[in-house]
Amino acid sequence: MAYLGIDVGTSATKAVVIDSLGTVLARSRVPHPSARGCGPGRVDPTAWRGSVTAAVRSVVEALDTRHAEITGVGFDTHCPTALLLDAEGRPLTAGLTWDHPWLSGPTDDLISMLSADEVALIGNHLMPATAMGAAYRLLQSIEPEAQRTATTFGLAGTWLGQWLTGRRSIDPTQASYTALMASTDGSCRWLSDVLTKFGIPAHQLPPIRPSLSVLGPLTSKTASELGLPEGVPVLVGSGDTPAASYALGSAPAGRPLLIMGTTHVVSNVLAKPDPRALALQRADVRPQRWLINGVINGGDALAYGAAVLGFGTDDSAVAELVAAAFTAGPSETGGGAPIFIPHTRAERGPLWFDGPRTAIVGRSTDIPLPVAARGMVEGVLFADRMVVEACVGRDQHTLYVSGAFGDEPALPQLLADVLDRVILVVDESHLSALGAAAMCGEVLDGRMMTPPEAREVSPRDEWRETVRSRWADYREAWSSVTGVTPLGTLDEAMSTP
């Protein structure tokens, strides 16, 4: 038996095949740069189709030499992107993403229609990224013909599932980002009164189906296109971050996950919803669990710091910045490193900045380059710490970390020092796709896959006092620059009556 996982991301599709023990047999990654060539806030789904086809065919060809045959398909997608589909699941126009410049007005309209009880049932901080149901009204305005003829209004996972199986669906992890689904009561149902008030016909929404269930068999046409056996069962799937958390066996009070990429995403599974709704909040892949995400600038901010210090703007600049920072010692850092407030652009929960909040406090031309570099890297990692503490409980001492580290030890060590936590570094580059494939093992064969291997990195004792002092100074500078009081902890939120 072999299970295929497909991860349709913002910039590329990744595919993974694992065997029944969870061993990776093949991986592939195919970019789709033309997807975002439709203008601001629009996306071309035909580019996804091309990258999915190429990625799947690549892993299937790799399997030919190992005599393995795909017996199940799982998938996850980035979100939120809204789509109008015809009866065959074909996109009628370019998709609309959460950052479309005209989406704020319809979002405000949708939010204004919600009662206090409905907001509580949705359980999210409402804005364009988490209220994608508002895209229906914007599409009605800018794509009236497509809207009139559409059979389905859904998200990226709806499109992929229907292309694979011919059947409509959306899973709760994605539907949580529409502001149209009841989440906090565990029912995962469309809010019919909200649909009526906002003018969305209920029949145009796909059925909400459990992530851990079979959507249907792979159609003969799509099977031929992808090079897969006809009739292979396809799961309903999930969003990409929930799939990554699933791959690691994440559970309430277990190990949370920090994904370090262009953005840094803190992901933690809860047994009950976070009443503050500070973080992005969604139903998890398992019933009666919720996943909160804190999302901040990460790779972008490190790139900014590298450019400011003269490391350049090419692909090696951030690595050079981190390498220089790693050579600075505790006494040098504590005695004069600048404080970098790294919010270089608008950010989603839990900070919810609507624009940049960036500053370099205490910068001087007399500061040695390694010390200045340490201050810049530390500023990004301290921002990570702020979000980690808002999304992760005090008793959750160990954190999974995923990113493109390779064998490079510097950034994981700096992160462990700054967080003052033991971290487990996961070097699997296709974590979400791996999670999608692993779901097949559970649903189809009752097999729970072992999480991928991780290497432990502990904070260094010689840095603890410097980090403690720098953390206090950072919080004070952060508050002064941003005009916001530093966030409280998750434990404080969850103890609220």
JSON list of N, CA and C in Angstrom, two decimals, residues 73-75 157 161 169-172 174 207-216 234-238:
[
{"chain": "A", "resi": 73, "resn": "VAL", "atom": "N", "xyz": [-5.58, 8.73, -1.76]},
{"chain": "A", "resi": 73, "resn": "VAL", "atom": "CA", "xyz": [-5.13, 10.10, -2.04]},
{"chain": "A", "resi": 73, "resn": "VAL", "atom": "C", "xyz": [-5.69, 11.04, -0.98]},
{"chain": "A", "resi": 74, "resn": "GLY", "atom": "N", "xyz": [-4.81, 11.79, -0.35]},
{"chain": "A", "resi": 74, "resn": "GLY", "atom": "CA", "xyz": [-5.22, 12.86, 0.55]},
{"chain": "A", "resi": 74, "resn": "GLY", "atom": "C", "xyz": [-4.70, 14.18, 0.03]},
{"chain": "A", "resi": 75, "resn": "PHE", "atom": "N", "xyz": [-5.31, 15.27, 0.43]},
{"chain": "A", "resi": 75, "resn": "PHE", "atom": "CA", "xyz": [-4.83, 16.57, -0.05]},
{"chain": "A", "resi": 75, "resn": "PHE", "atom": "C", "xyz": [-5.10, 17.66, 0.97]},
{"chain": "A", "resi": 157, "resn": "GLY", "atom": "N", "xyz": [-9.92, 24.06, -1.65]},
{"chain": "A", "resi": 157, "resn": "GLY", "atom": "CA", "xyz": [-10.12, 22.63, -1.44]},
{"chain": "A", "resi": 157, "resn": "GLY", "atom": "C", "xyz": [-11.36, 22.10, -2.12]},
{"chain": "A", "resi": 161, "resn": "GLY", "atom": "N", "xyz": [-11.03, 18.93, -4.65]},
{"chain": "A", "resi": 161, "resn": "GLY", "atom": "CA", "xyz": [-11.80, 17.72, -4.38]},
{"chain": "A", "resi": 161, "resn": "GLY", "atom": "C", "xyz": [-12.74, 17.38, -5.52]},
{"chain": "A", "resi": 169, "resn": "SER", "atom": "N", "xyz": [-17.41, 19.44, -1.87]},
{"chain": "A", "resi": 169, "resn": "SER", "atom": "CA", "xyz": [-17.26, 19.41, -0.42]},
{"chain": "A", "resi": 169, "resn": "SER", "atom": "C", "xyz": [-16.40, 20.59, 0.02]},
{"chain": "A", "resi": 170, "resn": "ILE", "atom": "N", "xyz": [-16.44, 20.82, 1.31]},
{"chain": "A", "resi": 170, "resn": "ILE", "atom": "CA", "xyz": [-15.48, 21.67, 1.98]},
{"chain": "A", "resi": 170, "resn": "ILE", "atom": "C", "xyz": [-15.31, 21.09, 3.37]},
{"chain": "A", "resi": 171, "resn": "ASP", "atom": "N", "xyz": [-14.10, 21.12, 3.87]},
{"chain": "A", "resi": 171, "resn": "ASP", "atom": "CA", "xyz": [-13.91, 20.53, 5.20]},
{"chain": "A", "resi": 171, "resn": "ASP", "atom": "C", "xyz": [-13.98, 21.62, 6.26]},
{"chain": "A", "resi": 172, "resn": "PRO", "atom": "N", "xyz": [-14.17, 21.28, 7.54]},
{"chain": "A", "resi": 172, "resn": "PRO", "atom": "CA", "xyz": [-14.34, 22.30, 8.58]},
{"chain": "A", "resi": 172, "resn": "PRO", "atom": "C", "xyz": [-13.14, 23.22, 8.77]},
{"chain": "A", "resi": 174, "resn": "GLN", "atom": "N", "xyz": [-11.28, 24.56, 6.53]},
{"chain": "A", "resi": 174, "resn": "GLN", "atom": "CA", "xyz": [-11.38, 25.66, 5.57]},
{"chain": "A", "resi": 174, "resn": "GLN", "atom": "C", "xyz": [-12.67, 26.46, 5.75]},
{"chain": "A", "resi": 207, "resn": "PRO", "atom": "N", "xyz": [-21.34, 20.89, 0.61]},
{"chain": "A", "resi": 207, "resn": "PRO", "atom": "CA", "xyz": [-21.56, 20.26, 1.92]},
{"chain": "A", "resi": 207, "resn": "PRO", "atom": "C", "xyz": [-20.28, 20.28, 2.75]},
{"chain": "A", "resi": 208, "resn": "ILE", "atom": "N", "xyz": [-20.44, 20.52, 4.04]},
{"chain": "A", "resi": 208, "resn": "ILE", "atom": "CA", "xyz": [-19.29, 20.44, 4.96]},
{"chain": "A", "resi": 208, "resn": "ILE", "atom": "C", "xyz": [-19.13, 18.98, 5.37]},
{"chain": "A", "resi": 209, "resn": "ARG", "atom": "N", "xyz": [-18.00, 18.40, 5.04]},
{"chain": "A", "resi": 209, "resn": "ARG", "atom": "CA", "xyz": [-17.74, 17.00, 5.33]},
{"chain": "A", "resi": 209, "resn": "ARG", "atom": "C", "xyz": [-16.50, 16.88, 6.22]},
{"chain": "A", "resi": 210, "resn": "PRO", "atom": "N", "xyz": [-16.44, 15.87, 7.08]},
{"chain": "A", "resi": 210, "resn": "PRO", "atom": "CA", "xyz": [-15.27, 15.71, 7.96]},
{"chain": "A", "resi": 210, "resn": "PRO", "atom": "C", "xyz": [-13.98, 15.55, 7.17]},
{"chain": "A", "resi": 211, "resn": "SER", "atom": "N", "xyz": [-12.93, 16.15, 7.66]},
{"chain": "A", "resi": 211, "resn": "SER", "atom": "CA", "xyz": [-11.62, 16.01, 7.01]},
{"chain": "A", "resi": 211, "resn": "SER", "atom": "C", "xyz": [-11.21, 14.56, 6.91]},
{"chain": "A", "resi": 212, "resn": "LEU", "atom": "N", "xyz": [-11.42, 13.81, 7.99]},
{"chain": "A", "resi": 212, "resn": "LEU", "atom": "CA", "xyz": [-11.01, 12.41, 8.04]},
{"chain": "A", "resi": 212, "resn": "LEU", "atom": "C", "xyz": [-12.14, 11.52, 7.54]},
{"chain": "A", "resi": 213, "resn": "SER", "atom": "N", "xyz": [-12.48, 11.68, 6.28]},
{"chain": "A", "resi": 213, "resn": "SER", "atom": "CA", "xyz": [-13.50, 10.85, 5.64]},
{"chain": "A", "resi": 213, "resn": "SER", "atom": "C", "xyz": [-13.22, 10.80, 4.15]},
{"chain": "A", "resi": 214, "resn": "VAL", "atom": "N", "xyz": [-13.84, 9.83, 3.49]},
{"chain": "A", "resi": 214, "resn": "VAL", "atom": "CA", "xyz": [-13.64, 9.66, 2.05]},
{"chain": "A", "resi": 214, "resn": "VAL", "atom": "C", "xyz": [-14.63, 10.53, 1.30]},
{"chain": "A", "resi": 215, "resn": "LEU", "atom": "N", "xyz": [-14.12, 11.34, 0.37]},
{"chain": "A", "resi": 215, "resn": "LEU", "atom": "CA", "xyz": [-14.99, 12.14, -0.47]},
{"chain": "A", "resi": 215, "resn": "LEU", "atom": "C", "xyz": [-15.57, 11.30, -1.61]},
{"chain": "A", "resi": 216, "resn": "GLY", "atom": "N", "xyz": [-14.74, 10.48, -2.23]},
{"chain": "A", "resi": 216, "resn": "GLY", "atom": "CA", "xyz": [-15.20, 9.64, -3.33]},
{"chain": "A", "resi": 216, "resn": "GLY", "atom": "C", "xyz": [-14.04, 9.03, -4.08]},
{"chain": "A", "resi": 234, "resn": "VAL", "atom": "N", "xyz": [-10.37, 9.03, -2.46]},
{"chain": "A", "resi": 234, "resn": "VAL", "atom": "CA", "xyz": [-9.82, 10.36, -2.21]},
{"chain": "A", "resi": 234, "resn": "VAL", "atom": "C", "xyz": [-10.49, 10.91, -0.95]},
{"chain": "A", "resi": 235, "resn": "LEU", "atom": "N", "xyz": [-9.68, 11.42, -0.03]},
{"chain": "A", "resi": 235, "resn": "LEU", "atom": "CA", "xyz": [-10.23, 11.98, 1.20]},
{"chain": "A", "resi": 235, "resn": "LEU", "atom": "C", "xyz": [-10.76, 13.39, 0.98]},
{"chain": "A", "resi": 236, "resn": "VAL", "atom": "N", "xyz": [-11.51, 13.88, 1.97]},
{"chain": "A", "resi": 236, "resn": "VAL", "atom": "CA", "xyz": [-12.06, 15.24, 1.92]},
{"chain": "A", "resi": 236, "resn": "VAL", "atom": "C", "xyz": [-10.95, 16.27, 2.07]},
{"chain": "A", "resi": 237, "resn": "GLY", "atom": "N", "xyz": [-9.94, 15.98, 2.89]},
{"chain": "A", "resi": 237, "resn": "GLY", "atom": "CA", "xyz": [-8.79, 16.87, 2.99]},
{"chain": "A", "resi": 237, "resn": "GLY", "atom": "C", "xyz": [-8.94, 17.96, 4.03]},
{"chain": "A", "resi": 238, "resn": "SER", "atom": "N", "xyz": [-8.00, 18.91, 4.00]},
{"chain": "A", "resi": 238, "resn": "SER", "atom": "CA", "xyz": [-7.97, 19.97, 5.01]},
{"chain": "A", "resi": 238, "resn": "SER", "atom": "C", "xyz": [-7.18, 21.15, 4.50]}
]
